[in-house]
CSV table of C-alpha atoms and ligand atoms in Angstrom, one decimal:
chain,number,residue,atom,x,y,z
H,1325,MET,CA,-11.5,-13.0,7.4
H,1326,SER,CA,-15.0,-11.6,7.5
H,1327,GLU,CA,-13.7,-9.3,10.5
H,1328,TRP,CA,-11.5,-7.5,7.5
H,1329,LYS,CA,-15.0,-7.5,5.2
H,1330,LEU,CA,-14.1,-7.9,2.0
H,1331,PRO,CA,-14.0,-7.9,-1.0
H,1332,TRP,CA,-13.1,-4.2,-0.7
H,1333,SER,CA,-13.8,-1.4,-4.1
H,1334,ALA,CA,-11.1,0.9,-5.0
H,1335,SER,CA,-11.0,2.8,-8.7
H,1336,CYS,CA,-8.3,5.9,-9.0
H,1337,LEU,CA,-9.7,9.8,-8.9
H,1338,CYS,CA,-11.5,10.0,-12.0
H,1339,GLU,CA,-12.9,6.4,-11.1
H,1340,ARG,CA,-12.4,5.1,-15.2
H,1341,VAL,CA,-9.9,2.0,-13.1
H,1342,THR,CA,-11.3,0.3,-10.9
H,1343,MET,CA,-10.2,-2.0,-9.1
H,1344,ARG,CA,-10.4,-5.5,-6.7
H,1345,ILE,CA,-9.4,-6.8,-3.2
H,1346,THR,CA,-10.8,-9.4,-2.3
H,1347,ALA,CA,-7.5,-11.5,0.1
H,1348,PRO,CA,-6.6,-9.2,3.7
H,1349,PRO,CA,-3.8,-7.4,3.8
H,1350,VAL,CA,-0.4,-8.7,4.9
H,1351,ILE,CA,0.9,-5.4,6.5
H,1352,ALA,CA,-0.5,-2.2,6.7
H,1353,MET,CA,2.4,0.9,6.7
H,1354,ALA,CA,3.4,5.0,6.0
H,1355,CYS,CA,6.7,4.3,4.1
H,1356,HIS,CA,8.5,8.0,4.7
H,1357,CYS,CA,11.3,7.3,2.0
H,1358,ARG,CA,12.1,10.4,-0.3
H,1359,GLY,CA,10.9,8.2,-3.3
H,1360,CYS,CA,7.2,8.0,-1.3
H,1361,GLN,CA,7.2,11.3,-1.1
H,1362,LYS,CA,8.1,12.3,-5.3
H,1363,LEU,CA,5.7,9.1,-5.4
H,1364,THR,CA,3.1,10.8,-3.8
H,1365,SER,CA,3.5,14.6,-3.6
H,1366,GLY,CA,2.7,14.0,-0.2
H,1367,PRO,CA,5.0,13.3,3.1
H,1368,TYR,CA,4.4,9.6,2.9
H,1369,SER,CA,3.3,6.3,1.5
H,1370,LEU,CA,0.5,4.7,2.7
H,1371,THR,CA,0.3,0.9,1.5
H,1372,LEU,CA,-1.9,-2.1,2.2
H,1373,MET,CA,1.3,-5.0,1.3
H,1374,VAL,CA,-1.6,-7.9,-0.4
H,1375,PRO,CA,-1.1,-11.0,-2.3
H,1376,GLU,CA,-1.5,-11.0,-5.9
H,1377,ALA,CA,-4.3,-13.6,-6.1
H,1378,GLY,CA,-6.0,-11.0,-4.3
H,1379,PHE,CA,-6.1,-8.3,-6.4
H,1380,GLU,CA,-8.2,-7.1,-9.6
H,1381,VAL,CA,-8.1,-4.9,-12.0
H,1382,VAL,CA,-11.4,-4.6,-13.2
H,1383,SER,CA,-11.9,-1.6,-15.0
H,1384,GLY,CA,-9.9,0.5,-17.0
H,1385,GLU,CA,-6.8,0.2,-18.0
H,1386,THR,CA,-3.5,1.7,-16.4
H,1387,THR,CA,-0.2,3.1,-17.5
H,1388,ILE,CA,2.9,2.3,-15.9
H,1389,GLY,CA,5.7,5.4,-13.9
H,1390,GLY,CA,7.9,5.9,-11.9
H,1391,LEU,CA,10.7,5.1,-12.7
H,1392,HIS,CA,10.2,1.7,-14.5
H,1393,ARG,CA,12.5,-0.2,-13.3
H,1394,ASP,CA,12.4,-4.0,-13.8
H,1395,ASP,CA,12.2,-5.2,-10.3
H,1396,GLY,CA,9.4,-2.9,-9.1
H,1397,HIS,CA,6.5,-1.2,-11.4
H,1398,GLN,CA,4.3,1.6,-10.7
H,1399,HIS,CA,0.4,1.8,-12.3
H,1400,TYR,CA,-1.5,5.1,-12.8
H,1401,CYS,CA,-4.8,5.4,-14.5
H,1402,ALA,CA,-4.2,5.8,-17.9
H,1403,HIS,CA,-6.4,8.9,-17.5
H,1404,CYS,CA,-5.9,11.0,-13.8
H,1405,LEU,CA,-3.1,9.5,-13.7
H,1406,SER,CA,-3.0,8.2,-9.9
H,1407,TRP,CA,-0.5,6.4,-8.4
H,1408,LEU,CA,-2.5,3.2,-7.9
H,1409,TYR,CA,-0.6,0.2,-6.9
H,1410,THR,CA,3.0,-1.5,-7.9
H,1411,THR,CA,4.0,-5.3,-8.5
H,1412,GLY,CA,7.2,-6.7,-9.4
H,1413,PRO,CA,9.9,-10.1,-9.0
H,1414,ALA,CA,10.5,-7.9,-6.1
H,1415,LEU,CA,7.1,-8.3,-3.9
H,1416,GLU,CA,7.4,-12.0,-4.1
H,1417,GLY,CA,4.5,-12.4,-4.6
H,1418,LEU,CA,2.1,-9.5,-3.3
H,1419,VAL,CA,1.0,-6.8,-4.3
H,1420,ASN,CA,1.4,-2.9,-3.5
H,1421,VAL,CA,-2.6,-1.0,-3.1
H,1422,ARG,CA,-2.4,2.3,-2.4
H,1423,ALA,CA,-4.7,2.2,0.8
H,1424,THR,CA,-5.9,5.6,-0.6
H,1425,MET,CA,-7.4,4.7,-3.8
H,1426,LEU,CA,-10.4,2.2,-1.5
H,1427,ASP,CA,-13.9,3.3,-1.9
H,1428,ASP,CA,-13.6,4.2,1.5
H,1429,ALA,CA,-10.6,4.2,3.7
H,1430,SER,CA,-11.6,6.1,6.6
H,1431,TRP,CA,-10.4,3.0,8.4
H,1432,VAL,CA,-6.9,2.3,7.3
H,1433,ARG,CA,-4.1,3.0,9.4
H,1434,PRO,CA,-0.4,2.4,9.1
H,1435,PHE,CA,1.0,-1.0,11.0
H,1436,VAL,CA,4.4,0.4,10.5
H,1437,ASP,CA,6.3,3.4,9.4
H,1438,THR,CA,9.7,2.5,6.5
H,1439,MET,CA,12.7,5.0,6.5
H,1440,ALA,CA,12.1,6.7,9.8
H,1441,ALA,CA,15.4,8.0,8.4
H,1442,GLU,CA,13.4,10.3,5.9
H,1443,LYS,CA,10.3,11.5,7.4
H,1444,LEU,CA,9.5,15.0,7.1
H,1445,PRO,CA,9.4,16.8,10.2
H,1446,GLY,CA,6.4,17.5,12.1
H,1447,VAL,CA,4.6,14.6,10.5
H,1448,VAL,CA,2.8,11.7,12.1
H,1449,SER,CA,1.6,8.7,10.3
H,1450,GLY,CA,-0.2,6.8,13.7
H,1451,ALA,CA,1.5,3.6,13.1
H,1452,ALA,CA,2.9,1.3,15.9
H,1453,ARG,CA,6.3,0.6,15.5
H,1454,SER,CA,8.3,2.5,13.9
H,1455,TYR,CA,11.9,1.7,12.0
H,1456,GLN,CA,14.3,3.9,10.4
H,1457,ALA,CA,15.1,2.1,7.8
H,1458,TRP,CA,13.4,-1.1,6.4
H,1459,PRO,CA,12.3,-3.8,8.6
H,1460,ALA,CA,14.7,-6.9,8.6
H,1461,GLU,CA,13.8,-10.2,7.1
H,1462,SER,CA,14.1,-11.5,10.4
H,1463,ASP,CA,11.2,-9.9,11.8
H,1464,HIS,CA,8.8,-10.2,8.6
H,1465,ASP,CA,6.7,-12.1,9.9
H,1466,GLU,CA,6.8,-11.4,13.8
H,1467,LEU,CA,5.8,-8.2,12.4
H,1468,MET,CA,2.9,-9.6,9.9
H,1469,ALA,CA,0.9,-11.8,12.6
H,1470,ALA,CA,0.5,-9.1,15.1
H,1471,TYR,CA,-0.9,-6.7,12.6
H,1472,ALA,CA,-3.5,-9.9,11.4
H,1473,ARG,CA,-4.2,-9.4,15.5
H,1474,GLU,CA,-4.1,-5.8,16.1
H,1475,GLY,CA,-4.2,-4.6,12.9
H,1476,ALA,CA,-6.9,-1.5,11.9
H,1477,LYS,CA,-9.6,-3.4,9.8
H,1478,PRO,CA,-12.7,-2.0,8.6
H,1479,GLN,CA,-15.2,-0.7,11.4
G,2783,ZN,ZN1,-8.0,7.8,-13.1
G,2784,ZN,ZN1,9.1,3.9,-0.2
C-alpha cells in the first residue's frame, strides 16, 4: 500500500472543490469514446477508478453535469465547472476520479486504452494495453491484478 504514497489531494481548476483519495486505484484508463472526447474537450478522458470508501470531497460545492443519466453521474465544480469524478450504480462501488485533478498528476499513466475504435488519429496515451471497445467482464480480474503489479505509481 505504501508504494502508492496515499493519501492524495486533488482539486478543481479554481480550487474551491478539494478532494482526498485514501485507497489505491484499481485501474488507470484512457477512454477514447466520443462521449469522453466531448466531456473533456480533449482526445480522451484519463481516469483512476478508486473504491468509494477511499474517496471524499473535502470542501466546495459540486453539481451534476453531462448526460444526467440514472446509471452514472458526472460531478463538476459548481463554480469553475471542471469535471471532477463520476459515480453511479454502473460503477459497482467505484468512483471514476479524473486523474488530472490530482495535486500531483505527474506520475499518472493509463494502463488500459478503452474504446480505441473511436480514438482520434495520432493520439497516443502511453497505455500498456488497448481495447477496441470495453474490456470483457472476464478480463477484469486479470487486468486489475496486472495493474496492481505493473501500473505506474507515484514517484
Ligand atoms: Zn472549481
Ligand atoms: Zn469514454
